Short mmCIF file of C-alpha atoms and ligand atoms in Angstrom, two decimals:
data_model
loop_
_atom_site.label_atom_id
_atom_site.label_comp_id
_atom_site.label_asym_id
_atom_site.label_seq_id
_atom_site.Cartn_x
_atom_site.Cartn_y
_atom_site.Cartn_z
CA GLU A 1 169.37 97.10 87.66
CA LYS A 2 171.85 94.75 89.29
CA GLY A 3 173.23 97.68 91.26
CA GLY A 4 176.79 97.08 90.09
CA TYR A 5 176.73 93.40 90.99
CA ARG A 6 177.44 90.73 88.40
CA HIS A 7 174.29 88.78 89.24
CA PHE A 8 170.96 89.38 90.92
CA MET A 9 171.79 86.63 93.38
CA LEU A 10 174.90 88.44 94.63
CA LYS A 11 172.97 91.70 94.84
CA GLU A 12 170.20 90.02 96.83
CA ILE A 13 172.70 88.33 99.14
CA HIS A 14 174.08 91.79 99.93
CA GLU A 15 170.62 93.25 100.45
CA GLN A 16 170.03 91.02 103.46
CA PRO A 17 171.03 93.41 106.24
CA LYS A 18 168.52 95.93 104.91
CA ALA A 19 165.81 93.35 104.17
CA ILE A 20 166.05 92.04 107.71
CA LYS A 21 165.99 95.53 109.16
CA ASP A 22 162.88 96.34 107.13
CA THR A 23 161.20 93.13 108.28
CA MET A 24 161.72 94.23 111.90
CA THR A 25 160.66 97.87 111.46
CA GLY A 26 157.59 98.73 113.48
CA ARG A 27 157.51 95.25 115.01
CA ILE A 28 160.66 95.00 117.09
CA ALA A 29 161.71 98.18 118.84
CA LYS A 30 164.32 98.83 121.49
CA ASP A 31 162.24 101.06 123.69
CA SER A 32 159.13 98.96 124.17
CA ASP A 33 159.15 95.53 125.75
CA ALA A 34 156.39 94.13 123.55
CA ILE A 35 156.42 92.78 120.01
CA ARG A 36 154.05 94.67 117.77
CA LEU A 37 152.44 92.52 115.14
CA ASP A 38 149.47 94.66 114.28
CA ASP A 39 148.80 92.71 111.10
CA ILE A 40 148.05 89.43 112.86
CA LYS A 41 145.12 89.02 115.16
CA LEU A 42 146.06 86.11 117.37
CA THR A 43 144.78 86.32 120.94
CA ALA A 44 145.82 84.48 124.10
CA GLU A 45 142.52 82.54 123.83
CA ASP A 46 143.34 81.49 120.27
CA LEU A 47 146.71 80.22 121.40
CA ALA A 48 145.19 78.30 124.29
CA ARG A 49 142.93 76.61 121.74
CA PHE A 50 145.67 75.57 119.30
CA GLY A 51 146.96 72.21 120.41
CA LYS A 52 149.33 72.07 117.52
CA ILE A 53 150.87 74.14 114.79
CA PHE A 54 151.77 73.00 111.28
CA ILE A 55 154.27 74.87 109.17
CA VAL A 56 153.82 74.13 105.47
CA ALA A 57 155.98 75.34 102.57
CA CYS A 58 158.24 74.25 99.69
CA GLY A 59 161.99 74.44 99.06
CA THR A 60 163.82 77.21 100.83
CA ALA A 61 160.64 78.38 102.56
CA TYR A 62 160.34 74.87 104.00
CA HIS A 63 163.87 75.16 105.33
CA ALA A 64 162.94 78.44 107.02
CA GLY A 65 160.01 76.52 108.50
CA LEU A 66 162.37 73.92 109.99
CA ALA A 67 164.12 76.70 111.87
CA GLY A 68 160.70 78.11 112.79
CA LYS A 69 159.80 74.85 114.52
CA TYR A 70 162.78 75.21 116.87
CA LEU A 71 161.92 78.81 117.61
CA ILE A 72 158.21 78.34 118.33
CA GLU A 73 158.71 75.18 120.36
CA HIS A 74 161.59 76.68 122.30
CA LEU A 75 160.11 80.09 122.99
CA ALA A 76 156.34 79.56 123.02
CA LYS A 77 156.24 75.88 124.00
CA ILE A 78 153.71 74.82 121.37
CA PRO A 79 154.35 71.60 119.41
CA VAL A 80 155.09 72.25 115.74
CA GLU A 81 155.15 69.88 112.79
CA VAL A 82 156.80 70.99 109.54
CA ASP A 83 155.81 69.52 106.22
CA VAL A 84 156.50 70.11 102.55
CA ALA A 85 153.31 71.28 100.88
CA SER A 86 153.22 68.51 98.25
CA GLU A 87 153.19 65.90 101.02
CA PHE A 88 150.88 67.71 103.41
CA ARG A 89 148.13 68.24 100.85
CA TYR A 90 147.85 64.56 99.94
CA ARG A 91 148.33 62.88 103.29
CA ASN A 92 145.05 63.79 104.91
CA PRO A 93 146.75 65.63 107.79
CA LEU A 94 145.11 65.77 111.22
CA VAL A 95 143.91 69.33 110.96
CA ASP A 96 140.78 70.88 112.48
CA GLU A 97 139.51 74.08 114.10
CA LYS A 98 142.09 73.64 116.84
CA THR A 99 144.99 73.81 114.42
CA LEU A 100 147.03 76.79 113.37
CA VAL A 101 148.71 76.39 110.00
CA ILE A 102 151.60 78.70 109.17
CA ILE A 103 152.15 78.89 105.43
CA ILE A 104 155.48 80.28 104.20
CA SER A 105 155.99 81.50 100.64
CA GLN A 106 158.10 84.18 99.03
CA SER A 107 155.98 84.49 95.89
CA GLY A 108 152.65 83.67 97.50
CA GLU A 109 151.85 81.77 94.29
CA THR A 110 153.44 78.34 94.69
CA LEU A 111 150.79 75.89 93.58
CA ASP A 112 151.37 73.09 96.09
CA THR A 113 151.61 75.57 98.96
CA PHE A 114 148.41 77.30 97.89
CA ALA A 115 146.62 73.95 97.57
CA ALA A 116 147.83 72.94 101.05
CA LEU A 117 146.46 76.20 102.42
CA LYS A 118 143.05 75.55 100.87
CA GLU A 119 143.05 71.96 102.13
CA ALA A 120 143.75 73.08 105.71
CA LYS A 121 141.35 76.00 105.54
CA GLY A 122 138.61 73.68 104.31
CA LYS A 123 139.11 71.59 107.44
CA GLY A 124 138.63 74.63 109.65
CA ALA A 125 142.25 75.51 110.42
CA ARG A 126 143.31 79.06 111.11
CA ILE A 127 145.78 80.20 108.45
CA LEU A 128 148.65 82.56 109.18
CA SER A 129 150.94 83.15 106.25
CA VAL A 130 154.43 84.58 105.95
CA VAL A 131 154.59 86.03 102.45
CA ASN A 132 156.81 88.45 100.55
CA VAL A 133 154.62 89.46 97.60
CA VAL A 134 151.85 91.76 98.76
CA GLY A 135 148.39 90.82 97.55
CA SER A 136 149.48 87.40 96.22
CA SER A 137 147.06 84.45 96.13
CA ILE A 138 148.33 82.97 99.41
CA ALA A 139 148.17 86.35 101.15
CA ARG A 140 144.59 86.87 99.97
CA GLU A 141 143.34 83.46 101.14
CA SER A 142 144.92 83.65 104.62
CA HIS A 143 143.21 84.76 107.82
CA ASP A 144 146.35 86.63 108.87
CA VAL A 145 149.42 87.66 106.92
CA LEU A 146 152.81 88.68 108.25
CA TYR A 147 154.74 90.15 105.35
CA THR A 148 158.47 89.84 104.93
CA TRP A 149 159.87 93.10 103.59
CA ALA A 150 162.59 91.57 101.44
CA GLY A 151 161.67 93.56 98.31
CA PRO A 152 161.60 91.89 94.90
CA GLU A 153 163.66 88.71 94.69
CA ILE A 154 164.66 88.08 91.07
CA ALA A 155 167.29 85.33 91.24
CA VAL A 156 165.78 81.84 91.17
CA ALA A 157 167.90 80.88 94.18
CA SER A 158 166.20 82.34 97.21
CA THR A 159 168.43 84.22 99.65
CA LYS A 160 166.93 87.33 101.23
CA ALA A 161 163.49 85.71 101.27
CA TYR A 162 164.91 82.94 103.50
CA THR A 163 166.55 85.22 106.05
CA THR A 164 163.52 87.51 106.28
CA GLN A 165 161.22 84.49 106.67
CA ILE A 166 163.31 83.42 109.63
CA ILE A 167 163.02 86.92 111.10
CA ALA A 168 159.23 86.77 110.67
CA LEU A 169 159.25 83.42 112.47
CA TYR A 170 161.18 84.93 115.42
CA GLU A 171 158.53 87.62 115.54
CA ILE A 172 155.74 85.08 115.56
CA ALA A 173 157.48 82.93 118.19
CA LEU A 174 158.14 85.94 120.42
CA HIS A 175 154.61 87.23 119.99
CA MET A 176 153.25 83.83 120.97
CA ALA A 177 155.62 83.62 123.95
CA ASP A 178 154.47 87.07 125.03
CA LEU A 179 150.78 86.13 124.75
CA LYS A 180 151.28 82.83 126.53
CA GLY A 181 153.63 84.17 129.17
CA THR A 182 156.25 81.51 128.49
CA LEU A 183 159.02 84.12 128.50
CA SER A 184 159.68 86.96 130.90
CA LYS A 185 159.64 90.54 129.61
CA GLU A 186 163.39 90.68 130.24
CA ALA A 187 164.01 87.54 128.19
CA ILE A 188 161.93 88.92 125.31
CA LYS A 189 163.80 92.20 125.48
CA ALA A 190 167.17 90.43 125.41
CA ILE A 191 166.21 88.48 122.28
CA LYS A 192 164.85 91.61 120.60
CA ASP A 193 168.05 93.51 121.34
CA GLU A 194 170.06 90.74 119.79
CA MET A 195 167.78 90.65 116.74
CA LEU A 196 168.35 94.36 116.23
CA ASN A 197 172.09 93.61 116.04
CA LEU A 198 171.69 90.94 113.36
CA PRO A 199 171.97 93.28 110.34
CA ALA A 200 175.41 94.43 111.54
CA LYS A 201 176.53 90.84 112.09
CA ILE A 202 175.32 89.79 108.65
CA GLU A 203 177.16 92.77 107.17
CA LYS A 204 180.31 91.53 108.85
CA ALA A 205 179.76 87.96 107.61
CA LEU A 206 179.34 89.34 104.08
CA GLY A 207 182.76 90.95 104.27
CA ASN A 208 184.43 87.60 104.72
CA LYS A 209 184.72 86.15 101.22
CA GLU A 210 188.36 85.10 100.90
CA GLU A 211 188.11 81.66 102.50
CA ILE A 212 184.99 80.95 100.44
CA GLN A 213 186.58 81.98 97.15
CA LYS A 214 189.63 79.89 98.03
CA PHE A 215 187.35 76.93 98.73
CA ALA A 216 185.43 77.46 95.48
CA SER A 217 188.49 77.66 93.28
CA LYS A 218 189.86 74.46 94.80
CA ASN A 219 186.64 72.43 94.91
CA SER A 220 184.36 73.49 92.04
CA GLY A 221 185.24 70.27 90.20
CA GLU A 222 183.80 68.10 92.97
CA LYS A 223 180.97 65.71 92.21
CA ASP A 224 179.58 65.47 95.76
CA VAL A 225 179.55 67.79 98.73
CA PHE A 226 178.23 66.90 102.17
CA PHE A 227 176.88 69.31 104.74
CA ILE A 228 176.62 68.32 108.38
CA GLY A 229 175.19 70.12 111.40
CA ARG A 230 173.16 69.66 114.57
CA GLY A 231 170.13 71.47 115.89
CA LEU A 232 169.46 74.75 114.08
CA ASP A 233 172.68 74.20 112.13
CA TYR A 234 171.11 71.10 110.60
CA ALA A 235 168.20 73.20 109.31
CA VAL A 236 170.72 75.66 107.84
CA ALA A 237 172.77 72.78 106.37
CA LEU A 238 169.72 71.64 104.39
CA GLU A 239 169.39 75.13 102.95
CA GLY A 240 173.10 75.35 102.10
CA SER A 241 172.88 72.03 100.31
CA LEU A 242 169.83 73.07 98.29
CA LYS A 243 171.51 76.34 97.28
CA LEU A 244 174.63 74.52 96.10
CA LYS A 245 172.89 71.87 94.02
CA GLU A 246 170.41 74.35 92.58
CA ILE A 247 172.90 76.75 91.03
CA SER A 248 176.17 74.80 90.68
CA TYR A 249 174.64 71.40 89.75
CA ILE A 250 176.96 69.69 92.21
CA HIS A 251 175.27 66.84 93.99
CA SER A 252 175.02 67.55 97.69
CA ASP A 253 173.27 66.22 100.75
CA ALA A 254 172.83 67.54 104.26
CA TYR A 255 172.86 65.26 107.27
CA ALA A 256 172.17 65.64 110.93
CA ALA A 257 175.72 64.97 112.09
CA GLY A 258 174.58 62.33 114.57
CA GLU A 259 173.16 60.33 111.67
CA LEU A 260 176.53 59.87 109.96
CA LYS A 261 177.15 56.58 111.70
CA HIS A 262 173.77 55.28 110.57
CA GLY A 263 174.76 55.19 106.93
CA PRO A 264 176.18 58.29 105.26
CA ILE A 265 179.69 57.89 106.67
CA ALA A 266 180.07 54.95 104.25
CA LEU A 267 180.34 57.57 101.50
CA ILE A 268 183.31 59.36 103.02
CA GLU A 269 186.63 58.55 101.39
CA GLU A 270 189.92 60.29 100.68
CA GLY A 271 189.17 63.86 99.59
CA THR A 272 185.36 63.84 100.07
CA VAL A 273 184.28 67.40 100.80
CA VAL A 274 182.39 67.93 104.05
CA ILE A 275 181.11 71.32 105.16
CA ALA A 276 180.64 71.25 108.92
CA LEU A 277 178.41 73.85 110.56
CA MET A 278 179.56 74.49 114.11
CA ALA A 279 177.62 77.56 115.17
CA GLN A 280 175.73 75.96 118.05
CA HIS A 281 177.71 76.41 121.28
CA GLU A 282 175.77 73.70 123.01
CA LEU A 283 176.53 71.16 120.33
CA TYR A 284 180.06 72.25 119.52
CA GLU A 285 181.81 69.38 121.28
CA LYS A 286 179.55 66.86 119.56
CA MET A 287 180.36 68.43 116.21
CA LEU A 288 184.08 68.29 116.95
CA SER A 289 183.76 64.52 117.35
CA ASN A 290 181.87 64.27 114.06
CA VAL A 291 184.54 66.31 112.30
CA LYS A 292 187.21 63.99 113.71
CA GLU A 293 185.22 61.00 112.47
CA VAL A 294 185.08 62.21 108.88
CA LYS A 295 188.69 63.47 108.97
CA ALA A 296 189.79 59.99 110.04
CA ARG A 297 188.23 58.66 106.80
CA GLY A 298 190.09 61.21 104.68
CA ALA A 299 187.47 63.95 104.26
CA TYR A 300 188.40 67.50 103.29
CA VAL A 301 186.61 69.52 105.98
CA PHE A 302 185.54 73.14 105.65
CA ALA A 303 184.30 74.20 109.07
CA ILE A 304 182.08 77.18 109.78
CA ALA A 305 182.40 78.18 113.40
CA LYS A 306 181.89 81.16 115.66
CA GLU A 307 184.70 83.52 116.50
CA GLY A 308 186.39 82.25 119.62
CA ASN A 309 185.83 78.55 118.96
CA ARG A 310 189.27 78.01 117.49
CA GLU A 311 189.91 74.41 118.45
CA VAL A 312 188.38 73.21 115.19
CA GLU A 313 191.16 74.92 113.25
CA THR A 314 193.59 72.24 114.35
CA ILE A 315 191.40 69.52 112.85
CA ALA A 316 189.62 71.04 109.84
CA ASP A 317 191.36 71.76 106.53
CA GLN A 318 189.78 75.19 106.29
CA THR A 319 187.87 77.20 108.88
CA LEU A 320 185.71 80.25 108.41
CA TYR A 321 184.55 82.28 111.40
CA ILE A 322 181.21 84.02 111.67
CA PRO A 323 180.52 86.78 114.22
CA GLU A 324 179.52 85.72 117.72
CA VAL A 325 175.77 85.27 118.00
CA SER A 326 173.65 83.20 120.39
CA ASP A 327 172.71 79.68 119.28
CA MET A 328 169.06 80.53 118.71
CA LEU A 329 169.78 83.64 116.67
CA SER A 330 172.50 82.09 114.52
CA PRO A 331 170.75 80.82 111.33
CA THR A 332 170.53 84.16 109.51
CA VAL A 333 174.28 84.63 110.05
CA THR A 334 175.39 81.03 109.44
CA VAL A 335 173.57 80.83 106.11
CA ILE A 336 175.53 83.78 104.66
CA PRO A 337 178.78 81.87 103.95
CA LEU A 338 176.70 79.00 102.50
CA GLN A 339 174.91 81.33 100.08
CA LEU A 340 178.25 82.83 99.05
CA LEU A 341 179.78 79.38 98.72
CA ALA A 342 177.02 78.21 96.36
CA TYR A 343 177.39 81.44 94.41
CA TYR A 344 181.17 81.25 93.95
CA MET A 345 181.08 77.54 93.12
CA ALA A 346 178.51 78.26 90.38
CA VAL A 347 180.54 81.21 89.06
CA GLU A 348 183.72 79.06 89.01
CA LYS A 349 181.85 76.49 86.94
CA GLY A 350 180.45 79.12 84.57
CA CYS A 351 176.83 78.32 85.43
CA ASP A 352 173.93 80.64 84.77
CA VAL A 353 173.61 81.75 88.39
CA ASP A 354 170.38 83.69 88.20
CA MET A 355 168.54 81.29 85.89
CA PRO A 356 169.62 77.74 86.72
CA ARG A 357 168.54 75.02 84.30
CA ASN A 358 165.16 73.31 84.74
CA LEU A 359 163.98 75.73 87.43
CA ALA A 360 161.44 78.54 87.59
CA LYS A 361 161.28 81.34 90.13
CA SER A 362 157.73 80.55 91.04
CA VAL A 363 156.44 76.99 90.70
CA THR A 364 152.83 77.41 89.65
CA VAL A 365 152.41 73.91 88.26
CA GLU A 366 152.36 70.60 90.09
O1 LIG B 1 157.74 81.38 96.38
P1 LIG B 1 157.92 80.25 97.37
O2 LIG B 1 158.62 80.70 98.61
O3 LIG B 1 156.64 79.55 97.71
O4 LIG B 1 158.86 79.23 96.63
C1 LIG B 1 159.20 78.01 97.24
C2 LIG B 1 160.32 77.31 96.48
O5 LIG B 1 159.93 77.06 95.16
C3 LIG B 1 161.62 78.11 96.48
O6 LIG B 1 162.04 78.43 97.76
C4 LIG B 1 162.73 77.31 95.77
O7 LIG B 1 163.07 76.18 96.53
C5 LIG B 1 163.96 78.19 95.52
N1 LIG B 1 164.35 78.13 94.15
C6 LIG B 1 165.14 77.82 96.40
O8 LIG B 1 166.23 78.66 96.19
#
């Protein structure tokens, strides 16, 4: 049942190229210039009415939502606020008939997320959900559903659900951009073509385990690990940090690299492990400065950069390269080494990877 893999998590990590491909099938095609999202019934008039979009979710799905904010704001030019469901539902959010709420959930059964949906729906919001489990409670209560085709996810730590949620969010953002006319047909086509290449790039990233295993065998005894990144890399850093703490029980935090000086850099001392995400071309130079800052305080830096950006090698203690991919399309590729890193750290420590302590796959209580 684990398909020859030692754990469900490792199997699911390797299923990502296929899961992503399946989530694009019938929606993103080479030969047509449009995005086909037959399941969702948003019109140009609807979009003109929505002054604001909320994305609401928990845990990993929330982290996918943080990336979704960048994508929708960047491509479709609609302001997006992202909130964790347990906060959103109790803070009396400013939601009305002019609001679109995008709910993200793998299981479709997370209690706080479902309650947030009902809260927003009761106030007249239009609900579009991104769900993996067909016919789940969240799917049934939503006005529109865009399914991720990740297949069953068994491991408590979410992997293929995250990457397919991000793909669904590209689809939504592109669909909105198409309806609103914020992107030219050529620009949409260029993004679609690059999306269709993502499975191959992820496959390539999956083949690159040596540096990660080396890192895990050296650092699995660490008490704290810090992740830093900027822009979309910051959203991915949060996910990498959650994955690590969830299955290896190592304390970790993720920071927007520009925030280091505002407090967290006080924690850096000789040997502190910092994982620096450097997959955003536009922010690469800024990240180089941040890496120098933590190195100067004695940090052990593991950098994750794109092929071609080799300068970091001269500063970082270890560097892992991911295949070249544009800044906007990078999260599904950048997260791969972080998933593997969490996995190998947990294996090194002898943790129960698929069933980490204190956690349930689907959180149906408050
Ligand atoms: O089923 P959902 O997507 O609604 O679940 C949300 C979170 O409980 C889930 O992503 C959780 O954070 C994972 N264990 C993270 O790996």
